[in-house]
Short mmCIF file of C-alpha atoms in Angstrom, two decimals:
data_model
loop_
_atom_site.label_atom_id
_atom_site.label_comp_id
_atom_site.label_asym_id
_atom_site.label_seq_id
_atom_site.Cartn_x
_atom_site.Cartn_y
_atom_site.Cartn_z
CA UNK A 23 5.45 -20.34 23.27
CA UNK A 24 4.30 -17.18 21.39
CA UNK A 25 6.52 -16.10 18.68
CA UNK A 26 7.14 -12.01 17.69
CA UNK A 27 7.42 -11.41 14.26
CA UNK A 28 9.19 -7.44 13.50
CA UNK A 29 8.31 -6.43 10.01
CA UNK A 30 10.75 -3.56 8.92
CA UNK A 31 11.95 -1.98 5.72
CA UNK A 32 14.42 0.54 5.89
CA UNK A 33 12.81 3.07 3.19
CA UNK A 34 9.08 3.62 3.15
CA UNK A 35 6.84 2.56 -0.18
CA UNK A 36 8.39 -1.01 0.21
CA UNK A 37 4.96 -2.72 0.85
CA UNK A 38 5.55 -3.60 4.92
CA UNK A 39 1.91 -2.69 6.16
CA UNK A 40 0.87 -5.17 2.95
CA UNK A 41 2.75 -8.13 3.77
CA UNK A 42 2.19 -7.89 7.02
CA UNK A 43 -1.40 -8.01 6.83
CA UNK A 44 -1.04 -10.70 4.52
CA UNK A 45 1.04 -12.38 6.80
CA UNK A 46 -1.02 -12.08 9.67
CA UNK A 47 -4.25 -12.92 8.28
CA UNK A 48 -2.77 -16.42 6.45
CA UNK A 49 -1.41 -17.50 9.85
CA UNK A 50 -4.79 -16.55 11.93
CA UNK A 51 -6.67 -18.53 9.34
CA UNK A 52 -4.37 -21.53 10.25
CA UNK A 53 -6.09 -21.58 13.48
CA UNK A 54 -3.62 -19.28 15.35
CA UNK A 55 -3.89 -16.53 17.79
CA UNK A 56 -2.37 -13.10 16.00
CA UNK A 57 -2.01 -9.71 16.83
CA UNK A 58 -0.66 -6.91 14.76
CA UNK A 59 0.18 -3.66 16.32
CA UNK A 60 1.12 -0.91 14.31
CA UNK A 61 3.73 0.77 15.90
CA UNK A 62 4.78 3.27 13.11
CA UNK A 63 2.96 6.20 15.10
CA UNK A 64 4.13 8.89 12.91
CA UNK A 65 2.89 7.47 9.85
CA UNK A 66 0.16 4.96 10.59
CA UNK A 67 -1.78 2.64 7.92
CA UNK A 68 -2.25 -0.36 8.49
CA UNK A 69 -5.67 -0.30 9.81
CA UNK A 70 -6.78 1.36 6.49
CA UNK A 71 -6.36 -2.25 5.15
CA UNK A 72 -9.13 -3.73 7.97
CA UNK A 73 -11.65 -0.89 7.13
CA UNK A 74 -10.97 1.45 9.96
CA UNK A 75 -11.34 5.26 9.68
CA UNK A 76 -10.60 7.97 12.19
CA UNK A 77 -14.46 7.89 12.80
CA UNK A 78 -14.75 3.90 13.80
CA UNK A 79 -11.44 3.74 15.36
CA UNK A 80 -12.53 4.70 19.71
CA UNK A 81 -8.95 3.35 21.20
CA UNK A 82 -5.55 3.49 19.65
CA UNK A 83 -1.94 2.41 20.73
CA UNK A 84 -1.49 6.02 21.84
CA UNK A 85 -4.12 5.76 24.23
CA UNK A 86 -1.87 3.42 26.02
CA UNK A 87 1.11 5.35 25.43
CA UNK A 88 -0.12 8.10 26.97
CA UNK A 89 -1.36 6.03 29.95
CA UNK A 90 -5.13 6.26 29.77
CA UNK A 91 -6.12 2.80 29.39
CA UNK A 92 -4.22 -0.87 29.44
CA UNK A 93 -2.87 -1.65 25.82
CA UNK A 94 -6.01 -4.44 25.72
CA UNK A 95 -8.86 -2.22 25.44
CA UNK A 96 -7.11 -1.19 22.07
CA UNK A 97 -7.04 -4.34 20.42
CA UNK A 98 -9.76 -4.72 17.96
CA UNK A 99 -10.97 -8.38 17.28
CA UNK A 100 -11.28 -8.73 13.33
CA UNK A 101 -11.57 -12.05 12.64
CA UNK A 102 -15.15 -11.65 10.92
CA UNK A 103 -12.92 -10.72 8.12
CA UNK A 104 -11.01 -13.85 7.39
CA UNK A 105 -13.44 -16.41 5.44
CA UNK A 106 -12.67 -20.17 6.55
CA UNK A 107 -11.38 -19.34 9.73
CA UNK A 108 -10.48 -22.30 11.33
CA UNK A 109 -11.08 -23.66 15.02
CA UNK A 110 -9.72 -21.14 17.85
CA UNK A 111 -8.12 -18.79 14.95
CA UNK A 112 -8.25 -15.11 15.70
CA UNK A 113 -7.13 -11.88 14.08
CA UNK A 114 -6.67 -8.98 16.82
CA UNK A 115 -5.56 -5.48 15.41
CA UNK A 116 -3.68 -2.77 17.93
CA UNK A 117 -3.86 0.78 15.38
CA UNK A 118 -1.91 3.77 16.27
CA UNK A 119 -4.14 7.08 16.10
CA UNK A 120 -5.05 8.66 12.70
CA UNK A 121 -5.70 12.36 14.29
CA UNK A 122 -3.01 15.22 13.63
CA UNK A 123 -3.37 16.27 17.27
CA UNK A 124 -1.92 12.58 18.35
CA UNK A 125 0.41 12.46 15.67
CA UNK A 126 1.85 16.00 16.46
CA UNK A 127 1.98 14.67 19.96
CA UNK A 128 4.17 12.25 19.54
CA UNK A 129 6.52 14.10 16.99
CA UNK A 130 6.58 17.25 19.74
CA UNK A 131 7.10 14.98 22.83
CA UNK A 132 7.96 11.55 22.11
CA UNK A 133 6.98 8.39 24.26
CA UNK A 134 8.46 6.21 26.82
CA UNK A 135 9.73 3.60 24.12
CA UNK A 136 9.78 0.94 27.08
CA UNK A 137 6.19 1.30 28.00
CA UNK A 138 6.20 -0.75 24.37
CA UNK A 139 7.76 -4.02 25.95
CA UNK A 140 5.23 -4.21 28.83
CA UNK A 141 2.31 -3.69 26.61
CA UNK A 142 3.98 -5.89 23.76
CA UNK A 143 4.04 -9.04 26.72
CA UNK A 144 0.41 -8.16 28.15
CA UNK A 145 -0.84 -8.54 25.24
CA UNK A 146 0.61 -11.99 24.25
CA UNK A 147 -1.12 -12.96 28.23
CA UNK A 148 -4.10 -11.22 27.85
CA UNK A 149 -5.00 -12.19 24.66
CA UNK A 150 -3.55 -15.77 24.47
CA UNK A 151 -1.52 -15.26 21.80
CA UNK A 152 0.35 -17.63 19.51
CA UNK A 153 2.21 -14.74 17.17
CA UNK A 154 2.80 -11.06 17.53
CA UNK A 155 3.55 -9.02 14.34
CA UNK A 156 5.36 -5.57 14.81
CA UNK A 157 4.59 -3.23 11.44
CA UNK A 158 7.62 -0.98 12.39
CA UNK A 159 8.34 2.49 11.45
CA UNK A 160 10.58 2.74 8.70
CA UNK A 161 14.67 3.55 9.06
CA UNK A 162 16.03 3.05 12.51
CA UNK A 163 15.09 4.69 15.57
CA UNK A 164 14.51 3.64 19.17
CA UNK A 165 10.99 2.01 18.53
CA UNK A 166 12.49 -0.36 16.05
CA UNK A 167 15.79 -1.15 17.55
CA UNK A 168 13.59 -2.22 20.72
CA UNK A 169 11.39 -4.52 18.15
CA UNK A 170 14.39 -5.95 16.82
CA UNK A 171 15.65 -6.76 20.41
CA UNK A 172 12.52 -8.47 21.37
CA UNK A 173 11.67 -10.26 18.08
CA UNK A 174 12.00 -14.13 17.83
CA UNK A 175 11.85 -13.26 13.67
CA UNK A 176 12.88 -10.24 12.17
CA UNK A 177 11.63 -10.19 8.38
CA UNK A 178 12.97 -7.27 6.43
CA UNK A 179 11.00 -6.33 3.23
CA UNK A 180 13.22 -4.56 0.26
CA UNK A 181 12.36 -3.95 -3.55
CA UNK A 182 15.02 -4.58 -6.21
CA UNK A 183 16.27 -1.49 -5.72
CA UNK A 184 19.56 0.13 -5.27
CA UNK A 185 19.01 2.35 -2.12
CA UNK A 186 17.01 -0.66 -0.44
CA UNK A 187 19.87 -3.02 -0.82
CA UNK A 188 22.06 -0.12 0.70
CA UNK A 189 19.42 0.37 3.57
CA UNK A 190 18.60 -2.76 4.28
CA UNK A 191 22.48 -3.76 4.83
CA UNK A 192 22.23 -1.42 7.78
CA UNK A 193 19.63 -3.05 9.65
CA UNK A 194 20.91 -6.26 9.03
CA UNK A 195 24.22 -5.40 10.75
CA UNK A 196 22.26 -3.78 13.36
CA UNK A 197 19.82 -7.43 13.35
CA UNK A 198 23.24 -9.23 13.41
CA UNK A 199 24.62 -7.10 16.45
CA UNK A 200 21.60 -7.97 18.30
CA UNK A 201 21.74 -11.49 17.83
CA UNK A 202 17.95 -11.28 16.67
CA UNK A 203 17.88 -15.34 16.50
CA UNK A 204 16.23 -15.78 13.05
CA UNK A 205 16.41 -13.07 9.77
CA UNK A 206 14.29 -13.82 6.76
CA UNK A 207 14.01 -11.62 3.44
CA UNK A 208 11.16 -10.94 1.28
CA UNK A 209 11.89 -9.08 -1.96
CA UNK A 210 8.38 -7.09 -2.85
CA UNK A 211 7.33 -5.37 -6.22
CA UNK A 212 9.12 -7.02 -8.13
CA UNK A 213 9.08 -6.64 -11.84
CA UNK A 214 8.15 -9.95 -14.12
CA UNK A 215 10.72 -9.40 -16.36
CA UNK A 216 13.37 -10.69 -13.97
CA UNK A 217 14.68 -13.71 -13.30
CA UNK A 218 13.15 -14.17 -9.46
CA UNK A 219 15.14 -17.05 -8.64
CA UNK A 220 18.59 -15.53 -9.87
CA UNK A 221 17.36 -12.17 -8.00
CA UNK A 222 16.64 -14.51 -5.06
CA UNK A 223 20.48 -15.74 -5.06
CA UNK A 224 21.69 -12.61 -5.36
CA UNK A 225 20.03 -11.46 -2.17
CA UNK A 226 20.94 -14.44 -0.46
CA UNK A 227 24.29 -14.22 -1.48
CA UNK A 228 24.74 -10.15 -0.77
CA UNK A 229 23.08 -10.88 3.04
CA UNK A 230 24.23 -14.14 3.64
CA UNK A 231 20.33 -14.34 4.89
CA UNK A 232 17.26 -17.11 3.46
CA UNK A 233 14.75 -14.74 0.98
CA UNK A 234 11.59 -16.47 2.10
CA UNK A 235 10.03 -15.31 -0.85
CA UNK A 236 9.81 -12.65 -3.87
CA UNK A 237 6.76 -11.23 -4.60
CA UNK A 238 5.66 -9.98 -8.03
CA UNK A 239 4.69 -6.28 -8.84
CA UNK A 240 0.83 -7.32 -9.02
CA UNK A 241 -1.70 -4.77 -10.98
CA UNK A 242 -4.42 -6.31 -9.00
CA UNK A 243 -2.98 -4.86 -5.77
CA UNK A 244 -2.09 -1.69 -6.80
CA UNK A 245 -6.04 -1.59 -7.92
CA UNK A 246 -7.32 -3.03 -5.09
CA UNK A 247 -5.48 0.06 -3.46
CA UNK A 248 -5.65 -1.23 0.10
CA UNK A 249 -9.52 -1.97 0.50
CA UNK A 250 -8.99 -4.98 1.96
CA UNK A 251 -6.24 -7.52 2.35
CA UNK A 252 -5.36 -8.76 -0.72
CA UNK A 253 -4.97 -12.55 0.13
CA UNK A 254 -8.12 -12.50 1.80
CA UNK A 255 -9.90 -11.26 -1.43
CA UNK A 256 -7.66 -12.82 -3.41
CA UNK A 257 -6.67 -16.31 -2.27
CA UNK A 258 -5.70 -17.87 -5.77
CA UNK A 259 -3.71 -15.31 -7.10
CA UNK A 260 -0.21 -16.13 -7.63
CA UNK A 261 0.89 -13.51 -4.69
CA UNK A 262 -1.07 -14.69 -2.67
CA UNK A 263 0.72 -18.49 -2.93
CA UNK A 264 4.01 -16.65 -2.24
CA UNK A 265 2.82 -14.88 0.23
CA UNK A 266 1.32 -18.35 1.84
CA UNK A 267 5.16 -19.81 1.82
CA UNK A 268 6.45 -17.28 3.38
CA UNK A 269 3.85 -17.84 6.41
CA UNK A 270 4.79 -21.79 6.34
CA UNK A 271 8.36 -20.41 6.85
CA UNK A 272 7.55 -17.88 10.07
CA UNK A 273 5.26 -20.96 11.46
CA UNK A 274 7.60 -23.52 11.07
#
């Protein structure tokens, strides 16, 4: 059975499109089946991160959206990425559109949020798929509430940071109210002067949900400034190890 894995943050900056990547690519080079589909229309990214530009980029989830091809033709095979790819592994990667005039479409007229679902399912058929990953739009809004509906894992990224914690409680009430069947935390950028594992209890203990991991503010990300997926390029760093526990934890 194919799991779906919703990556959300309530504020933007938190480092979703990152770990989710990260995420992605780690489990693919496991020997898995992945897809990631960036669903944050308004503000899409992720794609940046697999070298994609509005000039190499022919299909996009709002092609499908707006009805002019099956959500298939958008997926974009990028396996040739991940070194030491193992047996049957594959990375696929559904982008949302990069051009103002899509962007402005979808601000001015909205989409049928349901055509999502269908094209979420056909693409765990079409493709053979052993996990999913949602990169979600930030807050809450339809598109994310149906994410967190279908998701068999929601993992909520937050930064020690006041207005996260008071952001993130939100959604996990909402996650709670929709009986999403497993929650994990990751706390992201976090600064080496704390104590991780008494900032890790604190979460724990605030949410009453497992923090798969914390993650360290890393200089070596901020200057690899999203050319590439950092645990790809980076596989002994010590983010990248955290990073490669918190994939054990959606896997297992």
């Amino acid at each position: 059975m194919s799991k779906i894995i919703s990556v959300h943050s309530y504020r933007g900056g938190t480092g979703k499109s990152n770990t989710t990547a990260n995420l992605a690519s780690i489990i693919a080079r496991g020997g898995n089946r992945v897809a990631i589909v960036d669903t944050d229309i308004q503000s899409p990214g992720i794609h940046v991160l697999f070298g994609f530009s509005e000039s190499n980029m022919e299909r996009s989830l709002n092609d499908y959206l707006w009805g002019r091809c099956p959500i298939a033709e958008t997926a974009y095979n990028v396996s040739e990425l991940i070194p030491n790819l193992a047996n049957n592994g594959n990375l696929f990667l559904i982008p949302s559109s990069i051009k103002a005039g899509e962007i402005a479409r979808v601000l001015r007229e909205g989409y049928d949020v349901g055509l999502l679902t269908d094209g979420f399912q056909e693409l765990i058929d079409v493709l053979n798929l052993d996990y999913l990953f949602i990169d979600t739009h930030p807050g809450l809004n339809e598109e994310t509430l149906l994410s967190i509906t279908i998701s068999d894992i929601l993992l909520l990224i937050l930064r020690p940071d006041q207005q996260d914690f008071q952001g993130t409680a939100v959604t996990v009430d909402v996650a709670r109210k929709l009986e999403v069947p497993k929650i994990l935390m990751t706390i992201n950028k976090a600064p080496e002067s704390l104590d991780f594992e008494d900032l890790k209890q604190q979460v724990e203990s605030i949410y009453n949900i497992p923090v798969a991991g914390v993650l360290p503010h890393s200089d070596q990300m901020m200057l690899l400034a999203s050319k590439g997926v950092f645990a790809l390029q980076f596989p002994n760093d010590p983010l990248t190890k955290v990073v490669e526990g918190i994939a054990k934890q959606i896997v297992g």
